[in-house]
Amino acid sequence: MKKEKIIVFDTTLRDGEQAPGAALTSEQKLEIAFQLEKLGVDVIEAGFPISSPDDFKAVSLVAQNIRKSAICGLARCLAPDIEAVAKALKKAASGRIHIFLATSKIHLKYKFKKAEGEILALAKKATKMARNLCDDVEFSPEDATRTQRDFLFRVVEAAIDQGARTINIPDTVGYSYPQEIYSLISDIFNNVPNINKAVIAIHCHDDLGLAAANSLSAILAGARQIHCTVNGIGERAGNASLEEVVMAIKTRKDAFKNLITGINTKEIYRTSKLVSNLTGFVVPPNKAIVGKNAFSHESGIHQDAVLKKRDTYEIMDPKDVGIGKSSIILGKHSGRHALMRRLKDLGFILPPERLDDIFKRFKELADKKKEVFDDDLIALAEEETREKKKVYELVSIKVVTGTDIIPEATVTIKYKKKDCQATSCGDGPVDACYKAIDKITKVKAKLLTYKIDALTIGKDAQGSVRVEVKVKNKTAIGRGASTDILEASTKAYLDAINKIVL
Ligand code: KIV
Ligand code: ZN
């Protein structure tokens, strides 16, 4: 049977970023976009250009740098929105304008105070305008699953008539369920006369935990594009998770027959890690496909059976999603070759000039830890692959603290090739370090959030710190990892300060 491709439209950088607290800088968006390209997504929705200068910059930056995936920007059915997307996509190898307009009664009555006729006219006008600026236009009747079917059919037909190549059906509030989605998509195929001129896409939210199931149901009914996000992040309860939908199609070939995606599934785990690290959204251990426990077996009966035959309790091979079979990998006796091989398996191909540096840092880490896990290596490699531009570089910290003394920190930072040192007291040891840094940098920084997690298991696990810092009206997120949580905290704070001063 001839293979048929499901187009993967990733909206991690747009709907995913709409998750409260997931804000990303343009540089971070670009870092994720490079990884999404490597993952093999067909379309990257990089942002909503009219919504802020930062979003405009992010879409332009992604459009300039990504060559294989098509780059998409979101617009309301308004001329300035559409023009902003077209402008941001100017340098894209392949660009798409995605316009949306709510069509449900509740949105028409309370959000727009407009009649159906006016909405239809707006949809037509905007689609035509977008098509004049870009060959590839996608139209979304927002809240489609709560829209009167007859009106929905008319809007879809009109959008296709005006040149929309893709019609996306959003379950905006995550209200639908699989059978209903199946009948909705089937009805669209049966009632929209020009439907064969467009690809039908599905965009599901997870308010009832049904986003992946609903997306799969749409595919079975004939939809050929899925909107999804990495780790399922997104507005409210999130969007359909890319890894779940893609792996369901791959794993259940009996149900999805000749359907395939262009996703290199071996890049899934690494992409999930990157998105989680940059957004600060921790992946729950029981999350399907990418959670820490997704391929772990606790019960003795399961362990025994899996060792005899993996398929007894595992429906997917962890290697297929980029998770190494064993979680314990390298230690202080390991050599350069083993390290490079493991990094390559994890998807990191570092330029030769970085190899010495990462090997040195790996050895330092291995000296402090009994075991170096995949997650330790990923943190190390990500730090290494990130831009090396730094104004301030941490040289050392010395902290005196205890239950009945005021903590005092001495921090040394390299600035313009000179070591600068300052000592400060604080409410706690982290506060003392941050105050000492402030003395050196003379930057008046306000710490908005501070979060620490253990990267791996064990008492010697690396602490991974994420901070959000504000200086005047600029905010930045900083990250740092180390077996010493004070060092990790200091690195994270300096990382944020570096981003702001740069
Ligand atoms: O959920 C939604 O309806 C959307 C649209 C903009 C497609 O995100
Ligand atoms: Zn959405």
XYZ file of C-alpha atoms and ligand atoms in Angstrom:
511
model
C 0.000 0.000 0.000
C 1.320 3.451 -0.927
C 2.529 5.420 2.101
C 0.633 8.608 2.896
C 2.256 11.353 4.928
C 0.719 13.099 7.925
C 2.048 16.663 8.003
C 3.401 17.549 11.438
C 2.716 21.195 12.261
C 4.547 22.069 15.455
C 3.230 24.998 17.455
C 5.511 24.710 20.511
C 6.882 28.179 19.799
C 3.422 29.759 19.463
C 0.609 27.913 21.287
C 3.189 26.123 23.469
C 4.694 29.413 24.502
C 1.205 30.636 25.423
C 1.405 28.303 28.431
C 1.539 30.610 31.451
C 5.180 31.027 32.501
C 6.724 29.458 29.394
C 8.061 32.675 27.834
C 11.076 32.142 25.587
C 13.570 34.645 24.192
C 14.079 34.797 20.410
C 17.445 33.083 20.822
C 15.847 30.257 22.799
C 13.132 29.958 20.171
C 15.805 29.658 17.504
C 17.590 26.966 19.516
C 14.338 24.984 19.722
C 13.582 25.628 16.039
C 16.948 24.102 15.029
C 16.070 21.046 17.065
C 12.547 20.855 15.586
C 14.110 20.936 12.132
C 16.383 18.080 13.144
C 13.355 16.241 14.519
C 11.822 16.534 11.058
C 8.692 18.594 11.677
C 7.149 19.837 8.441
C 5.912 23.214 9.670
C 7.150 25.305 12.600
C 4.688 27.893 13.869
C 7.226 30.304 15.303
C 4.973 32.962 16.822
C 2.318 35.616 16.477
C 4.298 38.550 14.998
C 1.799 41.348 15.681
C 1.510 40.392 19.361
C 4.869 41.893 20.417
C 8.171 43.128 18.949
C 9.814 40.076 20.551
C 7.478 37.704 18.752
C 8.091 39.516 15.480
C 11.832 39.188 16.035
C 11.520 35.501 16.904
C 9.540 34.659 13.755
C 11.989 36.634 11.578
C 15.009 34.979 13.210
C 13.583 31.485 12.805
C 12.535 32.259 9.211
C 16.060 33.431 8.353
C 17.790 30.402 9.801
C 15.623 27.348 9.201
C 15.755 25.922 5.715
C 14.082 22.505 5.779
C 10.841 23.047 7.730
C 8.303 25.610 6.513
C 7.964 28.565 8.905
C 4.569 29.839 9.868
C 3.317 32.944 11.674
C -0.120 33.494 13.180
C -2.462 36.389 12.342
C -5.992 37.433 13.173
C -8.149 38.291 10.174
C -6.847 41.854 10.275
C -4.664 43.590 7.711
C -1.880 44.716 10.137
C -1.606 41.177 11.546
C -1.324 39.603 8.101
C 1.181 42.197 6.913
C 3.300 41.635 10.026
C 3.477 37.887 9.326
C 4.366 38.455 5.679
C 7.134 40.853 6.734
C 8.523 38.493 9.374
C 8.578 35.643 6.839
C 10.393 37.618 4.150
C 13.615 35.592 4.390
C 11.942 32.203 4.898
C 12.864 29.391 2.522
C 9.235 28.373 2.737
C 6.683 30.492 4.605
C 3.066 30.086 5.645
C 0.520 32.590 6.924
C -1.918 31.106 9.436
C -5.054 33.196 9.909
C -7.765 32.504 12.439
C -11.232 33.766 13.203
C -13.708 32.471 15.753
C -16.908 31.042 14.286
C -18.846 29.668 17.267
C -22.037 31.381 18.444
C -20.589 32.151 21.883
C -17.537 33.888 20.385
C -19.616 35.787 17.828
C -22.017 37.032 20.475
C -19.656 37.918 23.316
C -16.214 38.396 21.757
C -17.041 40.060 18.454
C -20.681 41.156 18.720
C -20.887 40.327 15.023
C -23.362 38.399 12.880
C -22.440 35.305 10.862
C -22.519 37.283 7.605
C -19.915 39.725 8.869
C -17.640 36.891 10.024
C -17.947 35.189 6.650
C -17.026 38.423 4.874
C -14.027 38.956 7.183
C -12.794 35.408 6.590
C -13.002 35.854 2.813
C -11.273 39.227 2.814
C -8.452 38.111 5.093
C -7.810 34.871 3.216
C -7.650 36.764 -0.065
C -5.274 39.310 1.391
C -3.026 36.617 2.885
C -2.970 34.747 -0.437
C -1.839 37.894 -2.203
C 1.150 38.012 0.143
C 1.951 34.306 0.420
C 1.187 31.167 -1.592
C 0.778 29.033 1.473
C -2.197 30.078 3.622
C -3.819 28.133 6.434
C -7.212 29.145 7.790
C -8.555 28.223 11.245
C -12.190 28.716 12.246
C -11.444 29.112 15.958
C -13.671 27.110 18.329
C -14.728 24.998 15.342
C -15.927 22.111 17.500
C -18.544 24.383 19.125
C -19.561 26.009 15.834
C -22.911 25.311 14.120
C -22.024 22.810 11.436
C -23.792 24.567 8.537
C -22.016 27.819 9.274
C -18.695 26.014 9.674
C -19.107 24.373 6.246
C -19.832 27.767 4.662
C -16.779 29.414 6.244
C -14.496 26.538 5.265
C -15.791 26.581 1.694
C -15.286 30.350 1.455
C -11.729 30.176 2.825
C -10.796 27.464 0.315
C -12.436 29.499 -2.430
C -10.209 32.442 -1.549
C -7.099 30.280 -1.746
C -6.505 28.687 1.684
C -4.527 25.506 1.087
C -4.984 24.137 4.577
C -8.090 24.236 6.734
C -7.385 23.680 10.389
C -10.166 22.537 12.707
C -9.410 23.729 16.246
C -10.923 22.184 19.329
C -9.980 25.457 20.988
C -11.311 24.695 24.449
C -10.593 20.949 24.462
C -14.304 20.167 24.652
C -14.674 17.413 22.106
C -14.206 13.653 22.307
C -12.900 11.161 19.739
C -16.211 9.984 18.187
C -17.451 13.550 17.853
C -14.214 14.660 16.172
C -14.471 11.704 13.797
C -17.989 12.663 12.755
C -17.098 16.374 12.476
C -14.173 15.714 10.128
C -16.247 13.235 8.119
C -19.071 15.781 7.854
C -16.646 18.420 6.585
C -15.483 16.019 3.876
C -19.085 15.224 2.955
C -20.532 18.738 3.024
C -17.894 21.157 1.765
C -17.977 20.983 -2.046
C -14.401 22.190 -2.682
C -12.812 20.251 0.195
C -10.508 18.279 -2.120
C -8.577 21.501 -2.816
C -7.318 21.728 0.777
C -5.590 19.662 3.432
C -7.621 19.237 6.613
C -5.679 19.799 9.825
C -6.636 19.196 13.443
C -5.680 21.343 16.464
C -6.662 19.863 19.815
C -6.375 21.203 23.337
C -6.095 18.932 26.333
C -8.660 20.326 28.776
C -10.257 16.880 29.158
C -7.026 14.972 28.569
C -8.261 13.936 25.106
C -6.042 16.008 22.797
C -3.919 13.132 21.465
C -6.913 10.781 21.166
C -8.940 13.444 19.348
C -6.059 14.167 16.948
C -5.744 10.474 16.120
C -9.477 10.221 15.587
C -9.316 13.134 13.128
C -6.547 11.350 11.242
C -8.671 8.209 10.981
C -11.450 10.380 9.536
C -9.134 11.810 6.871
C -7.291 14.786 8.425
C -3.746 14.899 7.076
C -2.069 17.510 9.240
C -1.735 17.525 13.016
C -1.052 20.571 15.169
C 0.966 19.597 18.203
C 3.563 20.738 20.713
C 6.567 19.084 22.296
C 5.675 17.682 25.750
C 2.089 18.849 25.034
C 2.744 22.310 26.463
C 0.293 25.055 25.573
C -2.557 27.319 26.585
C -4.259 26.070 29.825
C -3.971 22.243 29.931
C -1.868 22.285 26.776
C -2.052 20.953 23.214
C -1.850 17.504 21.670
C 1.620 16.254 22.401
C 3.779 15.656 19.338
C 5.524 12.622 20.768
C 2.252 10.901 21.711
C 0.541 11.353 18.353
C 3.651 10.500 16.330
C 4.475 7.398 18.365
C 0.848 6.204 18.267
C 0.913 6.344 14.463
C 4.259 4.553 14.368
C 3.433 1.932 17.000
C -0.112 1.092 15.839
C 0.576 0.410 12.179
C -2.318 -2.040 12.314
C -4.726 0.874 12.898
C -2.991 3.651 10.949
C -2.047 1.351 8.041
C -0.141 3.287 5.354
C 0.133 6.534 7.314
C 3.559 7.831 8.248
C 5.119 11.026 9.548
C 8.468 12.519 8.587
C 9.572 12.616 12.229
C 12.963 11.193 13.140
C 11.649 9.654 16.344
C 15.173 9.133 17.693
C 15.292 12.910 18.255
C 12.132 12.944 20.397
C 13.746 12.601 23.812
C 16.381 15.186 23.141
C 13.777 17.654 21.854
C 11.636 17.063 24.918
C 14.607 17.741 27.204
C 15.528 20.929 25.394
C 11.984 22.298 25.522
C 11.661 21.377 29.176
C 14.997 22.986 30.055
C 14.349 26.196 28.175
C 10.737 26.691 29.278
C 11.348 25.444 32.822
C 8.331 23.113 32.442
C 9.360 19.890 34.117
C 8.136 16.740 32.356
C 6.107 14.654 34.843
C 7.731 11.257 35.503
C 4.651 9.390 34.260
C 4.332 11.399 31.020
C 3.836 9.080 28.029
C 6.897 8.554 25.806
C 9.256 11.109 27.420
C 8.598 10.829 31.180
C 11.377 9.445 33.360
C 9.266 6.360 34.140
C 7.949 5.747 30.624
C 10.430 2.908 30.097
C 11.166 1.944 33.700
C 9.961 -1.236 35.276
C 9.525 -1.404 39.012
C 7.805 -4.691 39.681
C 9.999 -7.780 39.859
C 7.587 -9.700 37.636
C 7.781 -7.025 34.948
C 11.571 -6.764 35.199
C 11.987 -10.496 34.851
C 9.646 -10.684 31.862
C 11.216 -7.684 30.121
C 14.661 -9.228 30.483
C 13.331 -12.410 28.868
C 11.472 -10.566 26.120
C 11.198 -6.796 26.035
C 7.806 -6.735 24.273
C 6.104 -8.424 27.246
C 5.723 -5.050 28.957
C 7.130 -2.552 26.460
C 5.165 -1.583 23.357
C 7.933 0.684 22.053
C 11.690 0.361 21.973
C 13.135 3.208 24.090
C 15.906 3.551 21.484
C 13.249 4.533 18.928
C 12.535 7.718 20.875
C 16.190 8.422 21.621
C 16.337 7.064 25.141
C 19.415 4.901 25.708
C 18.663 1.414 27.006
C 20.711 1.833 30.133
C 20.555 5.012 32.154
C 24.019 4.573 33.687
C 26.545 5.520 31.154
C 29.929 6.968 31.939
C 32.251 7.574 34.872
C 35.648 8.987 35.706
C 37.546 6.187 33.988
C 35.837 6.743 30.672
C 37.856 8.101 27.798
C 37.277 10.721 25.168
C 36.101 8.184 22.599
C 33.389 6.755 24.853
C 32.198 10.233 25.754
C 31.972 11.337 22.128
C 30.184 8.142 21.132
C 27.605 8.607 23.882
C 27.113 12.282 23.021
C 26.610 11.293 19.399
C 24.015 8.697 20.456
C 22.244 11.438 22.366
C 22.241 13.542 19.210
C 25.072 15.987 19.962
C 27.658 16.432 17.257
C 30.060 19.017 18.582
C 32.622 20.860 16.472
C 36.188 19.589 17.097
C 37.265 22.819 18.830
C 34.671 22.200 21.542
C 35.686 18.601 22.230
C 38.622 19.353 24.528
C 36.513 21.712 26.539
C 33.605 19.343 27.030
C 35.923 16.431 27.832
C 37.629 18.533 30.519
C 34.288 19.494 32.024
C 33.081 15.894 31.845
C 36.168 14.750 33.778
C 35.618 17.431 36.416
C 32.029 16.273 36.790
C 32.966 12.586 36.870
C 35.409 13.331 39.691
C 32.568 14.783 41.736
C 29.940 12.148 40.907
C 29.962 8.385 41.201
C 28.010 7.986 37.990
C 27.405 10.332 35.074
C 23.937 9.873 33.592
C 22.484 10.800 30.200
C 20.752 13.827 31.716
C 24.070 15.084 33.148
C 25.644 14.798 29.714
C 22.727 16.535 28.021
C 23.030 19.482 30.441
C 26.771 19.634 29.819
C 26.442 19.448 26.042
C 23.639 21.982 25.935
C 25.695 24.479 27.912
C 28.543 23.796 25.527
C 26.495 24.188 22.349
C 24.801 27.348 23.532
C 26.435 30.576 22.509
C 29.686 31.134 24.296
C 29.262 34.888 24.493
C 29.678 35.933 28.107
C 30.451 39.277 29.679
C 30.909 37.877 33.177
C 32.334 34.442 33.808
C 32.320 32.697 37.163
C 35.795 31.869 38.456
C 35.060 30.732 42.012
C 32.846 31.074 45.059
C 33.680 30.693 48.705
C 30.765 30.590 51.132
C 30.716 30.502 54.906
C 27.336 29.518 56.278
C 25.716 27.680 59.172
C 22.661 27.583 61.405
C 23.794 30.338 63.769
C 25.945 32.623 61.640
C 25.140 35.168 58.968
C 26.086 33.630 55.622
C 28.945 35.321 53.810
C 30.027 34.739 50.205
C 33.154 35.742 48.317
C 32.642 35.553 44.572
C 35.311 35.923 41.903
C 34.227 36.759 38.356
C 36.248 37.231 35.202
C 35.307 40.517 33.561
C 37.251 41.918 30.601
C 39.999 39.346 31.231
C 40.470 40.517 34.837
C 39.464 38.677 38.004
C 37.121 40.831 40.097
C 36.207 39.830 43.637
C 33.564 40.924 46.126
C 32.341 39.710 49.487
C 28.842 40.098 50.827
C 26.529 38.847 53.557
C 22.981 37.731 52.847
C 19.787 36.253 54.262
C 21.002 32.889 53.045
C 24.077 31.588 51.177
C 22.443 32.045 47.743
C 21.405 35.592 48.623
C 24.969 36.316 49.790
C 26.381 35.055 46.463
C 23.901 37.136 44.473
C 24.673 40.266 46.486
C 28.395 39.754 45.914
C 27.726 39.415 42.160
C 25.653 42.617 42.211
C 28.586 44.428 43.843
C 30.906 43.347 41.010
C 28.553 43.876 38.083
C 26.907 46.994 39.548
C 23.729 45.744 37.855
C 20.663 46.323 40.028
C 18.963 42.997 39.464
C 15.738 41.758 41.020
C 15.311 38.016 41.434
C 11.776 37.132 40.310
C 11.842 33.335 40.536
C 14.295 30.690 41.709
C 13.835 26.977 41.114
C 16.116 24.054 41.805
C 15.764 20.451 40.622
C 17.957 17.402 40.809
C 19.015 16.464 37.286
C 19.426 12.777 38.039
C 19.121 10.358 40.931
C 21.436 9.957 43.929
C 22.809 12.207 46.661
C 25.575 13.344 44.324
C 23.108 14.385 41.587
C 23.728 17.690 39.837
C 21.445 20.501 40.924
C 19.861 22.349 38.029
C 18.886 25.902 38.881
C 16.599 28.157 36.865
C 16.191 31.810 37.789
C 14.234 34.669 36.330
C 15.860 38.048 36.838
C 14.607 41.558 36.137
C 16.774 44.590 35.454
C 14.791 47.772 34.804
C 12.153 46.564 32.335
C 14.117 43.610 30.976
C 13.722 40.064 32.227
C 15.896 37.085 31.470
C 15.981 33.444 32.400
C 19.264 31.947 33.500
C 20.311 28.365 34.032
C 23.159 26.630 35.769
C 24.003 23.064 36.713
C 26.567 21.689 39.112
C 26.966 19.088 41.840
C 27.298 22.081 44.169
C 23.948 23.848 44.383
C 25.534 27.169 45.351
C 27.706 27.022 42.249
C 24.653 26.068 40.147
C 22.727 28.989 41.668
C 25.562 31.421 40.987
C 25.971 30.196 37.398
C 22.221 30.563 36.761
C 22.170 34.116 38.120
C 25.217 35.120 36.071
C 23.710 33.489 32.980
C 20.652 35.713 33.349
C 22.767 38.834 33.987
C 24.886 38.030 30.923
C 21.760 37.792 28.785
C 20.536 41.136 30.026
C 23.791 43.018 29.618
C 24.381 41.482 26.183
O -6.743 26.893 19.933
C -6.943 27.581 18.923
O -8.056 27.730 18.423
C -5.789 28.222 18.320
C -6.002 28.871 16.985
C -5.229 30.127 16.863
C -5.688 27.899 15.908
O -4.690 28.152 18.845
Zn -4.669 26.496 20.312
